[in-house]
């Protein structure tokens, strides 16, 4: 009987020392193929991806990362914030927002619109004269350096303060004239307040009424007075505001080379000479009758 038991023991030991089956890896298969500690029995919806299992962080990648049956839901770690775009101009406001992986209908990825009820008001619009901050830069009309000048009024510099402006000196502004500017551009001389359309013409060598003529109708005609007798020749005259040197305000001198001859001279009865330039002479009464 002892011999039989010993034989059985030896046989059992020899069986433990036998070569293992090469098909047997020696690792126990626990059903977790991706090593994320979740099996399909545990709810792993993709046992070939260690980043997919119950409790995993949901990401915007088109995969149900947390195995809740939903893909790319709003609580995804990299979900974006979207802003309502009421006026559909491509710029959103802050009235309503949405967090989502994909852009919701009616929402955009920015909150740059300063008036989401007006399509023409957004950062891409041009600033125009309308009392509105069209381009959403915080500046309105004339205060905005990017104002579209074509929508503004043209104003003219009034340097002399006479209410009439210089057509060659302009500035654009909306409804209010800039300081020193007026709406009129008809001043012919913006350096003198005595020159503008409608100003009475005066003798000052200026075109006071801006009609293109100077001192018209207000000058005095002076005559060249070569002999200095106060009377000038009608043959040489000049219209001026002040008496030119060598001229006299009175004409009619019939001999401007001799001061004895002029309209103010006295006739001599002893000489048949026209001293006073009236075209006649005085004759002496030789026989005393």
mmCIF file of C-alpha atoms in Angstrom:
data_model
loop_
_atom_site.group_PDB
_atom_site.id
_atom_site.type_symbol
_atom_site.label_atom_id
_atom_site.label_comp_id
_atom_site.label_asym_id
_atom_site.label_seq_id
_atom_site.Cartn_x
_atom_site.Cartn_y
_atom_site.Cartn_z
ATOM 1 C CA UNK A 1 0.000 0.000 0.000
ATOM 2 C CA UNK A 2 2.886 2.405 0.848
ATOM 3 C CA UNK A 3 4.489 1.737 -2.447
ATOM 4 C CA UNK A 4 1.316 2.579 -4.301
ATOM 5 C CA UNK A 5 0.917 5.968 -2.541
ATOM 6 C CA UNK A 6 4.528 6.905 -3.221
ATOM 7 C CA UNK A 7 4.100 6.103 -6.849
ATOM 8 C CA UNK A 8 1.072 8.369 -7.014
ATOM 9 C CA UNK A 9 2.996 11.227 -5.334
ATOM 10 C CA UNK A 10 5.860 10.928 -7.756
ATOM 11 C CA UNK A 11 3.532 10.921 -10.684
ATOM 12 C CA UNK A 12 1.809 14.060 -9.341
ATOM 13 C CA UNK A 13 5.107 15.909 -8.944
ATOM 14 C CA UNK A 14 6.182 15.015 -12.437
ATOM 15 C CA UNK A 15 2.940 16.429 -13.777
ATOM 16 C CA UNK A 16 3.650 19.874 -12.125
ATOM 17 C CA UNK A 17 7.060 20.043 -13.779
ATOM 18 C CA UNK A 18 5.694 19.376 -17.262
ATOM 19 C CA UNK A 19 6.292 21.981 -20.055
ATOM 20 C CA UNK A 20 3.477 24.593 -20.295
ATOM 21 C CA UNK A 21 1.239 24.785 -23.301
ATOM 22 C CA UNK A 22 2.715 27.451 -25.638
ATOM 23 C CA UNK A 23 -0.820 28.697 -26.343
ATOM 24 C CA UNK A 24 -1.184 29.657 -22.692
ATOM 25 C CA UNK A 25 0.259 33.202 -21.976
ATOM 26 C CA UNK A 26 -0.033 32.781 -18.307
ATOM 27 C CA UNK A 27 -2.158 36.042 -18.022
ATOM 28 C CA UNK A 28 -5.660 35.812 -16.803
ATOM 29 C CA UNK A 29 -8.140 37.468 -19.252
ATOM 30 C CA UNK A 30 -10.220 39.951 -17.196
ATOM 31 C CA UNK A 31 -12.184 41.394 -20.189
ATOM 32 C CA UNK A 32 -10.479 44.895 -20.086
ATOM 33 C CA UNK A 33 -8.765 45.019 -23.459
ATOM 34 C CA UNK A 34 -7.695 48.713 -23.373
ATOM 35 C CA UNK A 35 -6.444 48.753 -19.794
ATOM 36 C CA UNK A 36 -8.728 51.546 -18.638
ATOM 37 C CA UNK A 37 -10.051 49.374 -15.765
ATOM 38 C CA UNK A 38 -13.473 49.157 -17.356
ATOM 39 C CA UNK A 39 -14.888 46.204 -19.215
ATOM 40 C CA UNK A 40 -17.870 45.987 -21.432
ATOM 41 C CA UNK A 41 -19.694 44.515 -18.486
ATOM 42 C CA UNK A 42 -18.748 47.666 -16.546
ATOM 43 C CA UNK A 43 -20.243 49.861 -19.271
ATOM 44 C CA UNK A 44 -17.139 50.508 -21.397
ATOM 45 C CA UNK A 45 -18.621 51.438 -24.777
ATOM 46 C CA UNK A 46 -15.282 51.095 -26.574
ATOM 47 C CA UNK A 47 -12.914 48.635 -24.948
ATOM 48 C CA UNK A 48 -10.262 49.372 -27.571
ATOM 49 C CA UNK A 49 -9.786 53.010 -26.459
ATOM 50 C CA UNK A 50 -8.500 53.677 -22.969
ATOM 51 C CA UNK A 51 -9.885 57.229 -23.127
ATOM 52 C CA UNK A 52 -13.420 55.958 -23.514
ATOM 53 C CA UNK A 53 -15.181 54.621 -20.438
ATOM 54 C CA UNK A 54 -17.798 55.649 -17.907
ATOM 55 C CA UNK A 55 -16.687 58.781 -16.075
ATOM 56 C CA UNK A 56 -14.203 59.849 -18.740
ATOM 57 C CA UNK A 57 -13.975 63.546 -19.628
ATOM 58 C CA UNK A 58 -16.232 64.354 -22.558
ATOM 59 C CA UNK A 59 -14.415 66.206 -25.370
ATOM 60 C CA UNK A 60 -15.465 67.704 -28.684
ATOM 61 C CA UNK A 61 -14.132 64.881 -30.829
ATOM 62 C CA UNK A 62 -17.161 63.096 -32.225
ATOM 63 C CA UNK A 63 -16.812 60.296 -29.641
ATOM 64 C CA UNK A 64 -19.007 59.317 -26.713
ATOM 65 C CA UNK A 65 -16.075 59.591 -24.296
ATOM 66 C CA UNK A 66 -18.032 59.011 -21.087
ATOM 67 C CA UNK A 67 -20.257 56.260 -22.494
ATOM 68 C CA UNK A 68 -23.487 58.010 -21.563
ATOM 69 C CA UNK A 69 -24.975 57.534 -25.008
ATOM 70 C CA UNK A 70 -24.408 61.158 -26.014
ATOM 71 C CA UNK A 71 -21.686 62.595 -28.216
ATOM 72 C CA UNK A 72 -20.075 66.014 -27.794
ATOM 73 C CA UNK A 73 -22.638 67.297 -25.326
ATOM 74 C CA UNK A 74 -22.515 70.822 -23.921
ATOM 75 C CA UNK A 75 -20.439 69.859 -20.892
ATOM 76 C CA UNK A 76 -17.489 68.796 -23.057
ATOM 77 C CA UNK A 77 -14.259 70.131 -21.604
ATOM 78 C CA UNK A 78 -13.391 72.036 -24.770
ATOM 79 C CA UNK A 79 -16.897 73.141 -25.722
ATOM 80 C CA UNK A 80 -16.971 76.763 -27.025
ATOM 81 C CA UNK A 81 -19.113 79.696 -25.930
ATOM 82 C CA UNK A 82 -21.383 81.026 -28.666
ATOM 83 C CA UNK A 83 -23.230 84.373 -28.753
ATOM 84 C CA UNK A 84 -26.688 85.169 -30.065
ATOM 85 C CA UNK A 85 -26.704 87.125 -33.351
ATOM 86 C CA UNK A 86 -30.183 88.641 -33.516
ATOM 87 C CA UNK A 87 -29.563 90.846 -36.543
ATOM 88 C CA UNK A 88 -27.634 88.189 -38.498
ATOM 89 C CA UNK A 89 -24.738 90.516 -39.308
ATOM 90 C CA UNK A 90 -22.065 88.050 -38.208
ATOM 91 C CA UNK A 91 -21.460 89.768 -34.879
ATOM 92 C CA UNK A 92 -23.036 88.632 -31.633
ATOM 93 C CA UNK A 93 -24.290 90.312 -28.507
ATOM 94 C CA UNK A 94 -24.193 89.224 -24.883
ATOM 95 C CA UNK A 95 -27.945 88.918 -24.343
ATOM 96 C CA UNK A 96 -27.823 85.126 -24.728
ATOM 97 C CA UNK A 97 -24.977 82.648 -24.892
ATOM 98 C CA UNK A 98 -24.695 78.924 -25.519
ATOM 99 C CA UNK A 99 -21.905 76.460 -24.719
ATOM 100 C CA UNK A 100 -21.571 73.741 -27.327
ATOM 101 C CA UNK A 101 -19.085 71.886 -29.467
ATOM 102 C CA UNK A 102 -20.840 72.816 -32.684
ATOM 103 C CA UNK A 103 -22.111 76.285 -33.582
ATOM 104 C CA UNK A 104 -25.823 76.549 -32.786
ATOM 105 C CA UNK A 105 -28.118 78.124 -35.366
ATOM 106 C CA UNK A 106 -28.366 81.881 -34.861
ATOM 107 C CA UNK A 107 -25.185 82.095 -32.805
ATOM 108 C CA UNK A 108 -21.657 83.279 -33.630
ATOM 109 C CA UNK A 109 -18.263 82.963 -31.979
ATOM 110 C CA UNK A 110 -17.891 86.642 -30.965
ATOM 111 C CA UNK A 111 -19.656 89.223 -28.796
ATOM 112 C CA UNK A 112 -18.422 92.314 -30.647
ATOM 113 C CA UNK A 113 -21.793 93.790 -31.690
ATOM 114 C CA UNK A 114 -22.699 96.969 -29.775
ATOM 115 C CA UNK A 115 -26.295 96.899 -31.091
ATOM 116 C CA UNK A 116 -27.494 93.435 -32.026
ATOM 117 C CA UNK A 117 -30.828 94.779 -33.228
ATOM 118 C CA UNK A 118 -29.353 96.768 -36.132
ATOM 119 C CA UNK A 119 -27.725 94.960 -39.049
ATOM 120 C CA UNK A 120 -25.870 98.122 -40.119
ATOM 121 C CA UNK A 121 -24.220 98.487 -36.706
ATOM 122 C CA UNK A 122 -21.186 96.262 -36.139
ATOM 123 C CA UNK A 123 -17.367 96.514 -36.115
ATOM 124 C CA UNK A 124 -17.205 96.095 -39.908
ATOM 125 C CA UNK A 125 -19.520 99.021 -40.671
ATOM 126 C CA UNK A 126 -18.349 102.475 -41.716
ATOM 127 C CA UNK A 127 -18.960 105.398 -39.391
ATOM 128 C CA UNK A 128 -21.441 107.823 -40.982
ATOM 129 C CA UNK A 129 -23.220 110.984 -39.868
ATOM 130 C CA UNK A 130 -26.291 109.652 -38.069
ATOM 131 C CA UNK A 131 -25.650 110.100 -34.313
ATOM 132 C CA UNK A 132 -24.937 106.351 -34.028
ATOM 133 C CA UNK A 133 -21.749 104.474 -33.177
ATOM 134 C CA UNK A 134 -21.904 102.515 -36.439
ATOM 135 C CA UNK A 135 -18.543 100.727 -36.115
ATOM 136 C CA UNK A 136 -18.809 99.936 -32.388
ATOM 137 C CA UNK A 137 -15.567 101.691 -31.440
ATOM 138 C CA UNK A 138 -17.175 103.851 -28.772
ATOM 139 C CA UNK A 139 -16.988 107.038 -30.888
ATOM 140 C CA UNK A 140 -19.854 108.746 -32.715
ATOM 141 C CA UNK A 141 -19.839 110.879 -35.870
ATOM 142 C CA UNK A 142 -17.345 113.787 -35.722
ATOM 143 C CA UNK A 143 -15.551 112.289 -32.718
ATOM 144 C CA UNK A 144 -14.614 109.232 -34.779
ATOM 145 C CA UNK A 145 -11.485 109.669 -36.896
ATOM 146 C CA UNK A 146 -12.734 107.004 -39.302
ATOM 147 C CA UNK A 147 -15.876 108.981 -40.222
ATOM 148 C CA UNK A 148 -16.866 108.591 -43.872
ATOM 149 C CA UNK A 149 -16.375 112.199 -45.013
ATOM 150 C CA UNK A 150 -18.741 111.728 -47.937
ATOM 151 C CA UNK A 151 -21.651 111.590 -45.481
ATOM 152 C CA UNK A 152 -20.638 114.833 -43.753
ATOM 153 C CA UNK A 153 -21.327 118.471 -44.573
ATOM 154 C CA UNK A 154 -18.584 120.642 -46.076
ATOM 155 C CA UNK A 155 -17.787 123.754 -44.054
ATOM 156 C CA UNK A 156 -15.612 126.705 -45.097
ATOM 157 C CA UNK A 157 -13.035 128.603 -43.069
ATOM 158 C CA UNK A 158 -14.132 132.115 -42.096
ATOM 159 C CA UNK A 159 -10.796 133.544 -41.003
ATOM 160 C CA UNK A 160 -11.951 137.173 -40.921
ATOM 161 C CA UNK A 161 -15.208 136.453 -39.086
ATOM 162 C CA UNK A 162 -17.485 138.218 -41.579
ATOM 163 C CA UNK A 163 -19.829 135.243 -41.952
ATOM 164 C CA UNK A 164 -18.539 134.307 -45.396
ATOM 165 C CA UNK A 165 -16.085 131.439 -45.958
ATOM 166 C CA UNK A 166 -13.107 130.664 -48.143
ATOM 167 C CA UNK A 167 -13.972 128.056 -50.784
ATOM 168 C CA UNK A 168 -10.387 126.790 -50.820
ATOM 169 C CA UNK A 169 -10.219 126.045 -47.071
ATOM 170 C CA UNK A 170 -12.682 123.310 -46.139
ATOM 171 C CA UNK A 171 -13.422 120.853 -43.371
ATOM 172 C CA UNK A 172 -15.966 118.057 -43.189
ATOM 173 C CA UNK A 173 -18.246 117.650 -40.203
ATOM 174 C CA UNK A 174 -21.730 116.334 -39.507
ATOM 175 C CA UNK A 175 -24.526 118.640 -38.365
ATOM 176 C CA UNK A 176 -22.588 121.326 -36.501
ATOM 177 C CA UNK A 177 -20.057 123.693 -38.056
ATOM 178 C CA UNK A 178 -16.581 123.418 -36.525
ATOM 179 C CA UNK A 179 -15.393 126.517 -34.709
ATOM 180 C CA UNK A 180 -14.322 129.174 -37.213
ATOM 181 C CA UNK A 181 -16.147 127.599 -40.149
ATOM 182 C CA UNK A 182 -19.373 128.554 -41.960
ATOM 183 C CA UNK A 183 -21.643 127.051 -44.594
ATOM 184 C CA UNK A 184 -21.063 129.893 -47.109
ATOM 185 C CA UNK A 185 -18.089 129.753 -49.495
ATOM 186 C CA UNK A 186 -18.417 133.037 -51.405
ATOM 187 C CA UNK A 187 -15.841 135.249 -49.645
ATOM 188 C CA UNK A 188 -13.403 136.681 -52.198
ATOM 189 C CA UNK A 189 -10.966 137.888 -49.534
ATOM 190 C CA UNK A 190 -11.039 135.994 -46.244
ATOM 191 C CA UNK A 191 -8.317 138.202 -44.786
ATOM 192 C CA UNK A 192 -10.572 141.291 -44.639
ATOM 193 C CA UNK A 193 -13.933 141.619 -42.910
ATOM 194 C CA UNK A 194 -14.653 144.509 -45.304
ATOM 195 C CA UNK A 195 -14.795 142.226 -48.326
ATOM 196 C CA UNK A 196 -17.721 139.900 -48.902
ATOM 197 C CA UNK A 197 -20.739 139.676 -51.225
ATOM 198 C CA UNK A 198 -23.157 142.520 -50.475
ATOM 199 C CA UNK A 199 -20.669 144.754 -48.702
ATOM 200 C CA UNK A 200 -20.905 148.374 -49.958
ATOM 201 C CA UNK A 201 -18.048 149.238 -52.253
ATOM 202 C CA UNK A 202 -15.755 151.762 -50.637
ATOM 203 C CA UNK A 203 -12.651 153.484 -51.861
ATOM 204 C CA UNK A 204 -10.016 151.310 -50.203
ATOM 205 C CA UNK A 205 -8.432 149.371 -53.080
ATOM 206 C CA UNK A 206 -10.441 146.271 -52.078
ATOM 207 C CA UNK A 207 -13.111 144.428 -54.007
ATOM 208 C CA UNK A 208 -15.540 145.027 -51.153
ATOM 209 C CA UNK A 209 -18.605 143.503 -52.805
ATOM 210 C CA UNK A 210 -16.753 140.562 -54.400
ATOM 211 C CA UNK A 211 -17.963 141.373 -57.907
ATOM 212 C CA UNK A 212 -14.506 141.139 -59.440
ATOM 213 C CA UNK A 213 -13.984 144.899 -59.638
ATOM 214 C CA UNK A 214 -12.118 147.198 -57.278
ATOM 215 C CA UNK A 215 -13.409 150.587 -56.119
ATOM 216 C CA UNK A 216 -15.871 150.806 -58.968
ATOM 217 C CA UNK A 217 -18.173 153.836 -58.756
ATOM 218 C CA UNK A 218 -16.443 155.319 -55.728
ATOM 219 C CA UNK A 219 -13.161 156.661 -57.100
ATOM 220 C CA UNK A 220 -12.254 160.217 -58.058
ATOM 221 C CA UNK A 221 -10.836 161.092 -61.452
ATOM 222 C CA UNK A 222 -7.567 162.983 -61.156
ATOM 223 C CA UNK A 223 -5.847 164.829 -64.032
ATOM 224 C CA UNK A 224 -2.165 165.128 -64.706
ATOM 225 C CA UNK A 225 -1.039 168.610 -63.592
ATOM 226 C CA UNK A 226 2.395 169.154 -65.069
ATOM 227 C CA UNK A 227 2.566 172.876 -64.414
ATOM 228 C CA UNK A 228 1.331 172.589 -60.821
ATOM 229 C CA UNK A 229 -1.396 175.176 -61.164
ATOM 230 C CA UNK A 230 -4.070 172.958 -59.582
ATOM 231 C CA UNK A 231 -5.647 172.132 -62.911
ATOM 232 C CA UNK A 232 -4.804 169.082 -64.962
ATOM 233 C CA UNK A 233 -5.020 168.088 -68.542
ATOM 234 C CA UNK A 234 -8.112 166.215 -69.646
ATOM 235 C CA UNK A 235 -5.882 164.210 -71.961
ATOM 236 C CA UNK A 236 -4.197 162.367 -69.068
ATOM 237 C CA UNK A 237 -6.335 161.235 -66.153
ATOM 238 C CA UNK A 238 -6.471 158.503 -63.530
ATOM 239 C CA UNK A 239 -9.276 157.163 -61.307
ATOM 240 C CA UNK A 240 -8.068 156.717 -57.742
ATOM 241 C CA UNK A 241 -9.135 156.869 -54.133
ATOM 242 C CA UNK A 242 -6.428 159.380 -53.225
ATOM 243 C CA UNK A 243 -4.801 162.091 -55.285
ATOM 244 C CA UNK A 244 -1.714 160.710 -57.029
ATOM 245 C CA UNK A 245 1.478 162.765 -56.998
ATOM 246 C CA UNK A 246 1.539 165.194 -59.957
ATOM 247 C CA UNK A 247 -2.217 165.090 -60.428
ATOM 248 C CA UNK A 248 -5.061 167.453 -59.581
ATOM 249 C CA UNK A 249 -8.778 166.791 -59.012
ATOM 250 C CA UNK A 250 -9.688 169.552 -61.494
ATOM 251 C CA UNK A 251 -9.232 169.250 -65.238
ATOM 252 C CA UNK A 252 -9.730 171.560 -68.160
ATOM 253 C CA UNK A 253 -6.207 172.958 -68.338
ATOM 254 C CA UNK A 254 -5.670 174.060 -71.931
ATOM 255 C CA UNK A 255 -1.935 174.480 -71.542
ATOM 256 C CA UNK A 256 -0.506 172.237 -68.873
ATOM 257 C CA UNK A 257 2.981 173.410 -69.585
ATOM 258 C CA UNK A 258 2.273 176.959 -68.368
ATOM 259 C CA UNK A 259 0.724 177.738 -64.997
ATOM 260 C CA UNK A 260 -0.726 180.957 -66.392
ATOM 261 C CA UNK A 261 -3.258 179.004 -68.350
ATOM 262 C CA UNK A 262 -6.041 177.220 -66.494
ATOM 263 C CA UNK A 263 -9.777 177.538 -65.936
ATOM 264 C CA UNK A 264 -9.200 179.645 -62.846
ATOM 265 C CA UNK A 265 -6.969 182.224 -64.544
ATOM 266 C CA UNK A 266 -8.095 185.820 -65.259
ATOM 267 C CA UNK A 267 -8.387 187.147 -68.749
ATOM 268 C CA UNK A 268 -6.340 190.214 -69.756
ATOM 269 C CA UNK A 269 -7.993 192.904 -71.774
ATOM 270 C CA UNK A 270 -4.676 193.984 -73.152
ATOM 271 C CA UNK A 271 -3.961 190.608 -74.642
ATOM 272 C CA UNK A 272 -5.964 188.508 -76.981
ATOM 273 C CA UNK A 273 -5.069 185.352 -75.096
ATOM 274 C CA UNK A 274 -7.393 182.685 -73.692
ATOM 275 C CA UNK A 275 -5.859 182.413 -70.226
ATOM 276 C CA UNK A 276 -8.891 180.834 -68.570
ATOM 277 C CA UNK A 277 -9.272 178.139 -71.195
ATOM 278 C CA UNK A 278 -12.909 178.985 -71.927
ATOM 279 C CA UNK A 279 -12.355 179.252 -75.644
ATOM 280 C CA UNK A 280 -12.671 183.058 -75.851
ATOM 281 C CA UNK A 281 -10.435 186.081 -75.263
ATOM 282 C CA UNK A 282 -10.975 189.603 -73.861
ATOM 283 C CA UNK A 283 -10.297 192.568 -76.248
ATOM 284 C CA UNK A 284 -8.981 195.956 -75.210
ATOM 285 C CA UNK A 285 -10.927 199.143 -76.055
ATOM 286 C CA UNK A 286 -8.120 200.875 -77.905
ATOM 287 C CA UNK A 287 -10.018 204.174 -78.532
ATOM 288 C CA UNK A 288 -11.537 204.386 -75.130
ATOM 289 C CA UNK A 289 -15.159 204.446 -76.282
#
